[in-house]
Short mmCIF file of C-alpha atoms in Angstrom, two decimals:
data_model
loop_
_atom_site.label_atom_id
_atom_site.label_comp_id
_atom_site.label_asym_id
_atom_site.label_seq_id
_atom_site.Cartn_x
_atom_site.Cartn_y
_atom_site.Cartn_z
CA MET A 1 -45.94 22.22 58.32
CA GLN A 2 -45.90 19.67 61.16
CA ILE A 3 -42.58 18.10 62.16
CA VAL A 4 -43.35 14.55 63.33
CA ASN A 5 -41.12 12.23 65.35
CA PRO A 6 -41.21 9.00 63.28
CA ALA A 7 -40.39 6.86 66.31
CA THR A 8 -43.29 8.11 68.44
CA GLU A 9 -45.59 9.77 65.87
CA GLU A 10 -45.72 12.81 68.15
CA ILE A 11 -45.64 16.31 66.72
CA ILE A 12 -42.33 17.95 67.63
CA THR A 13 -43.25 21.40 66.41
CA THR A 14 -45.07 23.27 63.65
CA LEU A 15 -43.31 25.54 61.17
CA VAL A 16 -44.66 28.11 58.75
CA GLU A 17 -43.90 27.14 55.15
CA ASP A 18 -42.46 29.73 52.81
CA SER A 19 -44.91 31.52 50.55
CA PRO A 20 -44.14 32.60 46.99
CA GLU A 21 -43.66 36.12 48.36
CA SER A 22 -41.22 35.08 51.11
CA LEU A 23 -39.22 32.99 48.66
CA GLN A 24 -38.91 35.92 46.27
CA SER A 25 -37.78 38.12 49.14
CA LYS A 26 -35.12 35.61 50.15
CA LEU A 27 -33.92 35.32 46.56
CA LYS A 28 -33.47 39.09 46.28
CA THR A 29 -31.55 39.04 49.55
CA LEU A 30 -29.24 36.32 48.24
CA GLN A 31 -28.69 38.01 44.88
CA LYS A 32 -27.56 41.16 46.63
CA GLY A 33 -25.46 39.37 49.25
CA GLN A 34 -23.63 37.12 46.80
CA LYS A 35 -21.89 40.02 45.12
CA SER A 36 -20.35 41.13 48.42
CA TRP A 37 -19.51 37.57 49.48
CA ALA A 38 -17.61 36.94 46.25
CA LYS A 39 -15.36 39.89 47.10
CA VAL A 40 -14.40 38.37 50.47
CA SER A 41 -11.00 36.73 50.20
CA LEU A 42 -10.92 32.98 49.65
CA LYS A 43 -8.76 32.62 52.75
CA LYS A 44 -11.37 34.38 54.90
CA ARG A 45 -14.24 32.35 53.45
CA ILE A 46 -12.33 29.15 54.23
CA GLY A 47 -11.69 30.37 57.78
CA ILE A 48 -15.40 30.94 58.35
CA ILE A 49 -16.17 27.41 57.20
CA ALA A 50 -13.50 26.04 59.54
CA ARG A 51 -15.22 27.86 62.40
CA PHE A 52 -18.53 26.29 61.37
CA SER A 53 -16.95 22.86 61.73
CA ASP A 54 -15.74 23.76 65.22
CA LEU A 55 -19.27 24.80 66.16
CA LEU A 56 -20.62 21.45 64.98
CA ALA A 57 -18.18 19.73 67.34
CA GLU A 58 -19.08 22.01 70.25
CA ASN A 59 -22.81 21.38 69.80
CA ILE A 60 -22.79 17.76 68.62
CA GLU A 61 -25.08 16.39 71.32
CA ALA A 62 -27.86 18.88 70.65
CA LEU A 63 -27.48 18.53 66.89
CA ALA A 64 -27.55 14.73 67.08
CA ALA A 65 -30.60 14.78 69.36
CA THR A 66 -32.53 16.95 66.91
CA LEU A 67 -31.57 14.76 63.97
CA THR A 68 -32.64 11.63 65.84
CA ALA A 69 -35.95 13.15 66.91
CA GLU A 70 -37.05 14.28 63.47
CA MET A 71 -35.54 11.55 61.30
CA GLY A 72 -35.49 8.40 63.47
CA LYS A 73 -31.75 7.75 63.17
CA PRO A 74 -30.21 6.00 66.24
CA LEU A 75 -28.46 8.57 68.39
CA GLN A 76 -24.95 7.18 67.95
CA GLN A 77 -25.43 7.09 64.18
CA ALA A 78 -26.54 10.74 64.36
CA ARG A 79 -23.32 11.61 66.20
CA ASN A 80 -21.38 9.65 63.59
CA GLU A 81 -23.02 11.69 60.86
CA VAL A 82 -22.03 15.02 62.40
CA ASN A 83 -18.45 13.80 62.81
CA GLY A 84 -18.45 12.48 59.24
CA ALA A 85 -19.59 15.88 58.00
CA ARG A 86 -16.71 17.52 59.87
CA ALA A 87 -14.24 15.17 58.16
CA ARG A 88 -15.57 16.24 54.76
CA ILE A 89 -15.43 19.90 55.74
CA LYS A 90 -11.78 19.44 56.71
CA TYR A 91 -11.04 18.20 53.20
CA PHE A 92 -12.62 21.32 51.69
CA VAL A 93 -10.84 23.60 54.16
CA ASP A 94 -7.47 21.97 53.46
CA ASN A 95 -7.78 21.75 49.67
CA SER A 96 -9.99 24.53 48.29
CA GLN A 97 -7.18 27.06 48.06
CA LYS A 98 -5.21 24.67 45.85
CA TYR A 99 -8.06 24.03 43.41
CA LEU A 100 -9.59 27.52 43.27
CA LYS A 101 -6.51 29.70 42.90
CA ASP A 102 -5.59 31.07 39.48
CA GLU A 103 -3.59 28.66 37.31
CA THR A 104 -0.98 29.90 34.89
CA VAL A 105 -0.81 27.42 32.02
CA THR A 106 1.40 29.30 29.56
CA ARG A 107 4.23 31.70 30.32
CA GLN A 108 6.40 32.82 27.41
CA GLU A 109 7.81 36.09 26.16
CA GLY A 110 4.96 38.49 25.57
CA LEU A 111 2.21 36.01 26.47
CA THR A 112 0.68 34.69 29.68
CA GLU A 113 -2.33 32.38 29.66
CA LYS A 114 -4.17 31.50 32.83
CA ILE A 115 -7.40 30.08 34.21
CA SER A 116 -9.38 31.77 36.96
CA TYR A 117 -12.43 30.40 38.77
CA GLU A 118 -15.52 32.51 39.36
CA PRO A 119 -18.61 31.67 41.44
CA LEU A 120 -21.76 30.49 39.70
CA GLY A 121 -23.87 33.02 41.62
CA VAL A 122 -26.87 32.00 43.71
CA ILE A 123 -27.23 28.23 43.70
CA CYS A 124 -30.16 26.11 44.80
CA ASN A 125 -29.40 23.13 47.04
CA ILE A 126 -32.38 20.78 47.33
CA SER A 127 -31.09 18.34 49.90
CA ALA A 128 -32.02 14.92 51.28
CA TRP A 129 -33.40 13.74 54.61
CA ASN A 130 -31.44 10.52 55.10
CA TYR A 131 -28.06 12.19 55.75
CA PRO A 132 -28.84 15.91 55.97
CA PHE A 133 -25.41 16.86 57.32
CA LEU A 134 -23.38 14.62 55.01
CA VAL A 135 -25.19 15.28 51.74
CA GLY A 136 -25.62 18.92 52.69
CA VAL A 137 -21.94 19.70 53.28
CA ASN A 138 -21.12 18.06 49.93
CA VAL A 139 -22.89 21.01 48.32
CA PHE A 140 -23.25 24.10 50.46
CA ILE A 141 -19.71 24.03 51.88
CA PRO A 142 -17.79 24.12 48.56
CA ALA A 143 -20.48 26.43 47.17
CA LEU A 144 -19.90 28.97 49.95
CA ILE A 145 -16.12 28.61 49.76
CA GLY A 146 -16.35 29.26 46.02
CA GLY A 147 -18.08 32.60 46.60
CA ASN A 148 -21.67 31.57 45.91
CA ALA A 149 -24.79 32.37 47.87
CA VAL A 150 -26.94 29.34 48.73
CA PHE A 151 -30.71 28.91 48.68
CA TYR A 152 -30.90 25.77 50.80
CA LYS A 153 -34.01 23.62 50.87
CA PRO A 154 -33.79 20.82 53.43
CA SER A 155 -36.20 17.94 53.14
CA GLU A 156 -39.44 18.41 55.02
CA PHE A 157 -38.33 15.36 57.03
CA SER A 158 -35.17 17.08 58.29
CA THR A 159 -36.08 20.76 58.39
CA LEU A 160 -35.04 21.33 61.99
CA THR A 161 -31.57 20.06 61.16
CA GLY A 162 -31.53 22.39 58.16
CA LEU A 163 -32.35 25.31 60.43
CA ASN A 164 -29.57 24.23 62.80
CA ILE A 165 -27.16 24.25 59.86
CA GLU A 166 -28.23 27.80 59.03
CA LYS A 167 -27.88 28.86 62.66
CA TYR A 168 -24.29 27.71 63.00
CA LEU A 169 -23.18 28.84 59.55
CA LYS A 170 -24.26 32.34 60.45
CA LYS A 171 -22.77 32.10 63.93
CA ALA A 172 -19.50 31.13 62.24
CA GLY A 173 -19.58 34.29 60.13
CA VAL A 174 -21.53 33.50 56.96
CA PRO A 175 -23.57 36.66 56.29
CA ASP A 176 -27.33 36.46 56.62
CA ASP A 177 -27.74 37.46 52.98
CA VAL A 178 -25.53 34.62 51.71
CA PHE A 179 -27.38 31.57 53.09
CA GLN A 180 -31.16 31.30 53.26
CA VAL A 181 -33.37 28.31 54.07
CA ALA A 182 -36.51 27.52 52.07
CA ILE A 183 -39.01 25.86 54.41
CA GLY A 184 -41.60 23.54 52.96
CA ALA A 185 -42.35 20.39 51.01
CA ARG A 186 -42.90 19.76 47.31
CA GLU A 187 -44.72 23.01 46.55
CA VAL A 188 -41.80 25.07 47.81
CA GLY A 189 -39.38 22.98 45.75
CA GLU A 190 -41.51 23.59 42.67
CA GLN A 191 -41.29 27.33 43.18
CA LEU A 192 -37.50 27.17 43.48
CA LEU A 193 -37.36 25.47 40.09
CA ASP A 194 -39.17 28.44 38.55
CA MET A 195 -36.78 31.03 40.01
CA PRO A 196 -33.82 32.57 38.14
CA LEU A 197 -31.15 30.68 40.08
CA ASP A 198 -27.64 30.03 38.77
CA GLY A 199 -27.38 26.30 39.44
CA TYR A 200 -29.36 23.40 40.86
CA PHE A 201 -27.88 20.66 43.01
CA PHE A 202 -30.27 17.91 44.08
CA THR A 203 -29.90 14.78 46.18
CA GLY A 204 -32.78 12.32 46.17
CA SER A 205 -34.71 9.87 44.04
CA TYR A 206 -34.31 9.22 40.32
CA LYS A 207 -37.93 10.17 39.65
CA THR A 208 -37.62 13.58 41.31
CA GLY A 209 -34.16 14.15 39.86
CA LEU A 210 -35.38 13.53 36.33
CA TYR A 211 -38.27 15.95 36.92
CA ILE A 212 -35.91 18.66 38.16
CA TYR A 213 -33.51 18.12 35.26
CA GLU A 214 -36.27 18.49 32.68
CA LYS A 215 -37.81 21.48 34.46
CA VAL A 216 -34.63 23.59 34.63
CA ALA A 217 -33.02 22.51 31.33
CA ASN A 218 -34.15 25.63 29.46
CA LYS A 219 -32.29 27.87 31.92
CA MET A 220 -28.91 26.64 30.65
CA VAL A 221 -27.42 26.63 34.16
CA PRO A 222 -25.54 23.79 35.87
CA CYS A 223 -27.77 21.01 37.18
CA GLN A 224 -26.17 18.21 39.15
CA LEU A 225 -28.06 15.16 40.40
CA GLU A 226 -27.01 12.73 43.14
CA LEU A 227 -29.65 10.02 42.89
CA GLY A 228 -30.37 6.53 44.15
CA GLY A 229 -28.81 3.15 43.57
CA LYS A 230 -29.42 -0.58 43.56
CA ASP A 231 -25.91 -1.30 44.74
CA PRO A 232 -24.69 -4.88 44.17
CA LEU A 233 -22.17 -6.86 46.22
CA TYR A 234 -20.49 -10.14 45.36
CA VAL A 235 -18.91 -12.55 47.86
CA ALA A 236 -16.43 -14.94 46.23
CA GLU A 237 -15.60 -18.40 47.54
CA ASP A 238 -12.04 -17.50 48.61
CA VAL A 239 -12.86 -15.04 51.40
CA ALA A 240 -10.95 -16.00 54.52
CA ASP A 241 -13.45 -15.18 57.26
CA ILE A 242 -17.06 -15.72 56.24
CA ALA A 243 -18.51 -14.59 59.57
CA SER A 244 -16.59 -11.33 59.46
CA VAL A 245 -17.60 -10.68 55.85
CA ALA A 246 -21.23 -11.45 56.67
CA ALA A 247 -21.20 -9.02 59.58
CA GLY A 248 -19.54 -6.26 57.56
CA THR A 249 -21.82 -6.63 54.56
CA ALA A 250 -24.92 -6.80 56.77
CA ASP A 251 -23.86 -3.48 58.25
CA GLY A 252 -23.46 -2.18 54.69
CA ALA A 253 -27.05 -3.17 53.99
CA PHE A 254 -28.76 -2.14 57.23
CA TYR A 255 -26.83 0.85 58.62
CA ASN A 256 -29.11 3.89 58.89
CA ASN A 257 -31.99 1.47 58.37
CA GLY A 258 -30.81 0.90 54.81
CA GLN A 259 -31.81 4.48 54.02
CA SER A 260 -28.72 5.30 52.03
CA CYS A 261 -28.14 5.65 48.31
CA CYS A 262 -24.94 3.60 48.64
CA ALA A 263 -26.33 0.96 50.99
CA VAL A 264 -25.88 -2.63 49.79
CA GLU A 265 -29.18 -3.46 48.07
CA ARG A 266 -28.55 -6.90 46.54
CA ILE A 267 -26.03 -9.61 47.36
CA TYR A 268 -24.62 -12.41 45.18
CA VAL A 269 -22.71 -15.25 46.88
CA HIS A 270 -20.61 -17.99 45.32
CA GLU A 271 -22.34 -21.35 45.73
CA LYS A 272 -19.38 -22.86 47.59
CA VAL A 273 -19.80 -20.49 50.56
CA TYR A 274 -23.46 -19.56 50.11
CA ASP A 275 -24.97 -21.58 52.97
CA GLN A 276 -22.27 -20.60 55.42
CA TYR A 277 -22.56 -16.94 54.47
CA VAL A 278 -26.36 -16.86 54.71
CA ASP A 279 -26.32 -18.51 58.14
CA ALA A 280 -23.80 -15.98 59.45
CA PHE A 281 -25.61 -13.07 57.79
CA VAL A 282 -28.99 -13.96 59.30
CA LYS A 283 -27.42 -14.48 62.72
CA GLU A 284 -25.89 -11.02 62.54
CA VAL A 285 -29.12 -9.35 61.43
CA GLN A 286 -31.14 -11.07 64.15
CA SER A 287 -28.75 -9.61 66.73
CA TYR A 288 -29.69 -6.03 65.81
CA LYS A 289 -31.57 -4.19 68.52
CA ILE A 290 -34.74 -2.46 67.30
CA GLY A 291 -36.22 0.34 69.37
CA GLN A 292 -36.49 4.00 70.18
CA PRO A 293 -33.50 5.64 68.49
CA ASP A 294 -32.44 7.52 71.62
CA GLU A 295 -32.04 4.26 73.58
CA GLU A 296 -28.54 2.92 74.15
CA GLY A 297 -27.52 0.10 71.82
CA VAL A 298 -30.34 0.52 69.29
CA TYR A 299 -29.15 -0.22 65.77
CA ILE A 300 -32.47 -0.19 63.89
CA GLY A 301 -34.48 2.95 64.56
CA ALA A 302 -37.62 4.22 62.90
CA LEU A 303 -38.01 4.79 59.17
CA SER A 304 -38.28 8.47 58.38
CA ARG A 305 -41.42 8.18 56.26
CA GLN A 306 -44.58 6.27 57.08
CA SER A 307 -45.23 5.56 53.39
CA GLN A 308 -42.08 3.43 53.25
CA LEU A 309 -43.67 0.79 55.50
CA GLY A 310 -46.17 -0.17 52.80
CA PHE A 311 -43.53 0.01 50.07
CA LEU A 312 -41.26 -2.48 51.86
CA ALA A 313 -44.18 -4.77 52.73
CA ASN A 314 -45.06 -4.88 49.03
CA GLN A 315 -41.50 -5.85 48.11
CA VAL A 316 -41.67 -8.73 50.60
CA LYS A 317 -45.08 -9.80 49.28
CA ASP A 318 -43.91 -9.66 45.66
CA ALA A 319 -40.81 -11.72 46.43
CA THR A 320 -42.50 -14.43 48.50
CA GLU A 321 -45.33 -14.81 46.01
CA LYS A 322 -42.71 -15.43 43.32
CA GLY A 323 -40.93 -18.09 45.37
CA ALA A 324 -38.47 -16.27 47.66
CA ASN A 325 -37.73 -17.55 51.15
CA LEU A 326 -38.25 -15.14 54.05
CA LEU A 327 -35.55 -15.97 56.60
CA THR A 328 -36.15 -13.17 59.07
CA GLY A 329 -38.24 -10.02 59.42
CA GLY A 330 -40.69 -9.10 56.70
CA LYS A 331 -43.22 -6.88 58.42
CA SER A 332 -43.85 -3.67 60.32
CA VAL A 333 -43.39 -3.64 64.08
CA THR A 334 -46.70 -3.25 65.92
CA GLY A 335 -47.21 -0.15 68.04
CA LYS A 336 -46.33 3.49 67.64
CA GLY A 337 -43.67 4.59 65.20
CA TYR A 338 -42.61 3.68 61.68
CA PHE A 339 -40.58 0.56 62.45
CA PHE A 340 -39.90 -2.28 60.01
CA GLU A 341 -38.14 -5.49 60.94
CA PRO A 342 -34.74 -6.04 59.30
CA THR A 343 -35.57 -8.47 56.52
CA VAL A 344 -33.54 -11.12 54.69
CA LEU A 345 -34.82 -12.92 51.60
CA THR A 346 -33.16 -15.80 49.74
CA GLY A 347 -34.19 -17.73 46.64
CA VAL A 348 -34.60 -14.36 44.94
CA THR A 349 -34.46 -13.62 41.21
CA HIS A 350 -34.31 -10.54 39.04
CA GLN A 351 -37.99 -10.92 38.34
CA MET A 352 -38.63 -9.69 41.88
CA ALA A 353 -38.88 -5.99 42.78
CA VAL A 354 -36.53 -6.40 45.74
CA MET A 355 -33.67 -7.16 43.30
CA LYS A 356 -34.59 -4.48 40.75
CA ASP A 357 -36.13 -1.45 42.46
CA GLU A 358 -34.37 0.67 45.07
CA SER A 359 -35.62 -0.43 48.49
CA PHE A 360 -34.20 2.31 50.72
CA GLY A 361 -35.02 0.35 53.84
CA PRO A 362 -33.92 -2.58 56.03
CA ILE A 363 -34.43 -5.33 53.46
CA ILE A 364 -32.01 -7.41 51.39
CA GLY A 365 -32.14 -10.20 48.84
CA ILE A 366 -29.31 -12.76 48.69
CA MET A 367 -28.80 -14.81 45.54
CA LYS A 368 -26.61 -17.87 44.89
CA VAL A 369 -24.27 -17.78 41.86
CA LYS A 370 -22.01 -20.45 40.36
CA ASP A 371 -19.05 -18.28 39.31
CA ASP A 372 -17.67 -14.79 38.66
CA ALA A 373 -19.24 -14.60 35.21
CA GLU A 374 -22.75 -15.12 36.55
CA ALA A 375 -22.16 -12.67 39.38
CA THR A 376 -20.85 -10.03 36.98
CA LYS A 377 -23.79 -10.45 34.61
CA LEU A 378 -26.28 -10.03 37.46
CA MET A 379 -24.43 -7.06 38.94
CA GLN A 380 -24.61 -5.38 35.53
CA ASP A 381 -28.36 -5.96 35.31
CA THR A 382 -29.59 -2.64 36.67
CA GLU A 383 -30.72 0.81 35.57
CA TYR A 384 -28.58 2.34 38.32
CA GLY A 385 -24.84 2.90 38.55
CA LEU A 386 -23.76 4.25 41.92
CA THR A 387 -21.55 1.67 43.67
CA ALA A 388 -20.51 -1.98 43.37
CA ALA A 389 -18.51 -4.18 45.74
CA VAL A 390 -16.55 -7.42 45.52
CA TYR A 391 -15.22 -9.48 48.43
CA THR A 392 -12.37 -11.78 47.48
CA ALA A 393 -8.81 -12.55 48.58
CA ASP A 394 -7.60 -11.68 45.06
CA LYS A 395 -7.31 -7.97 44.27
CA LYS A 396 -6.82 -8.53 40.51
CA ARG A 397 -9.90 -10.73 40.44
CA ALA A 398 -11.93 -8.00 42.10
CA GLU A 399 -10.62 -5.32 39.73
CA LYS A 400 -11.44 -7.46 36.69
CA ILE A 401 -15.06 -7.75 37.83
CA LEU A 402 -15.44 -4.14 38.93
CA GLN A 403 -14.02 -2.80 35.67
CA GLN A 404 -17.03 -4.35 33.93
CA ILE A 405 -19.56 -2.60 36.18
CA ASN A 406 -20.76 0.82 35.05
CA ALA A 407 -20.77 2.49 38.46
CA GLY A 408 -19.22 5.63 39.88
CA THR A 409 -17.62 3.90 42.87
CA SER A 410 -15.96 0.50 43.23
CA TYR A 411 -15.21 -1.32 46.49
CA TRP A 412 -12.86 -4.21 47.15
CA ASN A 413 -13.42 -5.90 50.53
CA CYS A 414 -15.47 -2.96 51.80
CA CYS A 415 -18.80 -1.30 51.03
CA ASP A 416 -21.13 1.59 51.87
CA ARG A 417 -18.40 4.17 52.40
CA VAL A 418 -17.64 7.63 51.07
CA SER A 419 -14.26 9.33 51.25
CA ALA A 420 -13.87 13.09 50.78
CA PRO A 421 -10.70 12.91 48.61
CA LEU A 422 -12.55 10.71 46.10
CA PRO A 423 -15.29 11.98 43.78
CA TRP A 424 -18.85 10.88 44.54
CA SER A 425 -20.73 10.41 41.29
CA GLY A 426 -23.36 8.26 39.68
CA ARG A 427 -23.93 6.71 36.29
CA LYS A 428 -27.20 6.06 34.45
CA ASN A 429 -30.21 6.53 36.78
CA SER A 430 -27.91 7.28 39.70
CA GLY A 431 -27.36 10.76 38.32
CA PHE A 432 -24.43 12.75 36.99
CA GLY A 433 -21.87 15.28 38.07
CA ALA A 434 -19.62 14.86 41.09
CA THR A 435 -19.37 16.08 44.63
CA LEU A 436 -16.32 15.74 46.90
CA SER A 437 -12.69 15.57 45.77
CA HIS A 438 -11.42 18.33 43.48
CA PRO A 439 -14.29 17.90 40.96
CA GLY A 440 -16.65 18.63 43.85
CA ILE A 441 -14.81 21.85 44.64
CA ARG A 442 -14.83 23.04 41.04
CA ALA A 443 -18.47 22.04 40.50
CA PHE A 444 -19.47 25.36 42.08
CA VAL A 445 -17.30 27.66 40.00
CA LYS A 446 -16.98 28.44 36.31
CA PRO A 447 -13.57 28.69 34.63
CA LYS A 448 -12.49 31.79 32.77
CA ALA A 449 -9.67 31.70 30.23
CA TRP A 450 -7.24 34.63 30.16
CA HIS A 451 -4.95 35.45 27.18
CA LEU A 452 -2.63 38.23 28.30
CA ARG A 453 -0.20 39.80 25.77
CA GLY A 454 2.35 42.39 26.61
#
């Protein structure tokens, strides 16, 4: 399997993909190791994970450089990702003891009733390439703390980062037979689905998530899916600083090249501030520096996958043929690398793919609306349900709108953010289950009820 730098199209290295035989061998290793790991005290397991976080900090420059080289993320954004992962790990380190310890729920004469939490066993983590540290730690950190062994499959577009994760987990003290990496693309993932694993946790597209869900359903084991979104954002007419809102929401749409499940994917603006907002938004987007992701000041790096260039070009073509206005961008950058210009479209409608289908790239449609009712109706018009945002001076107004949106996360005067103390979950085609917060700790254990007389 060739690892290609998407910014230069050069081959970084070549790895040997796992065979069916090597995968079976790794599974047997994990099944044996998990039993011993579950007997390690929770306090010690947490301490090992804390050491892993320290190692990420000590090696951040090398880790960020690898992530940038194989995924195309600007170097500072790669550093930000490692630091963001450490913040999430801190939440798990600080809170897992509280949510995994035995709970006594009844204590009366002659009867004690309690709940204990046991590991699922060996879980499969099929992870994503866009934020391999962030989406990875959402799963393998609480899984390991909970006493599970982890069969970790990084995306083929971020395998070197996955191997770095394995390296530092084991350096921190995670036993070799408790964390194993499956190296490969789709075929390797298919084989993992056929194995007798005790839970499946996937981050990626709706199409692949649905396939995984259907494939493993007959195993009757937990299956949790963190899928995509078509995240809407509404700008009301009472915002105080249009330029600031435009800059912040543009960042929400274009950070990490728009390759984020919670990136802003469609924007609705009240007609009273529409022209002012669009002017400020386009000005902000046109200021973004495009270039090699290891260059200072670059905001738009390379897309991770070459196939996405054609996908985005087709969204632009579909929109403009149906009457949309292309205000900036709209095409691939000539030369080496998978670069696409940050693109802003206005005059868009919900008959256009750019307002209906997940883009996962540096492209946004902005639509004028006459009032809150129209904005709410359009925000609701989606098969996804990950996040939704409202910018207004009135908190109650925002809450009234957001309560009508069937999404797992609501934002008032902010967007495109994830906080470890809050659950991260989707609705509809954005998946189900939760990572982060206390539901994300208990997602990797199974409760046992105890009735104790005497």
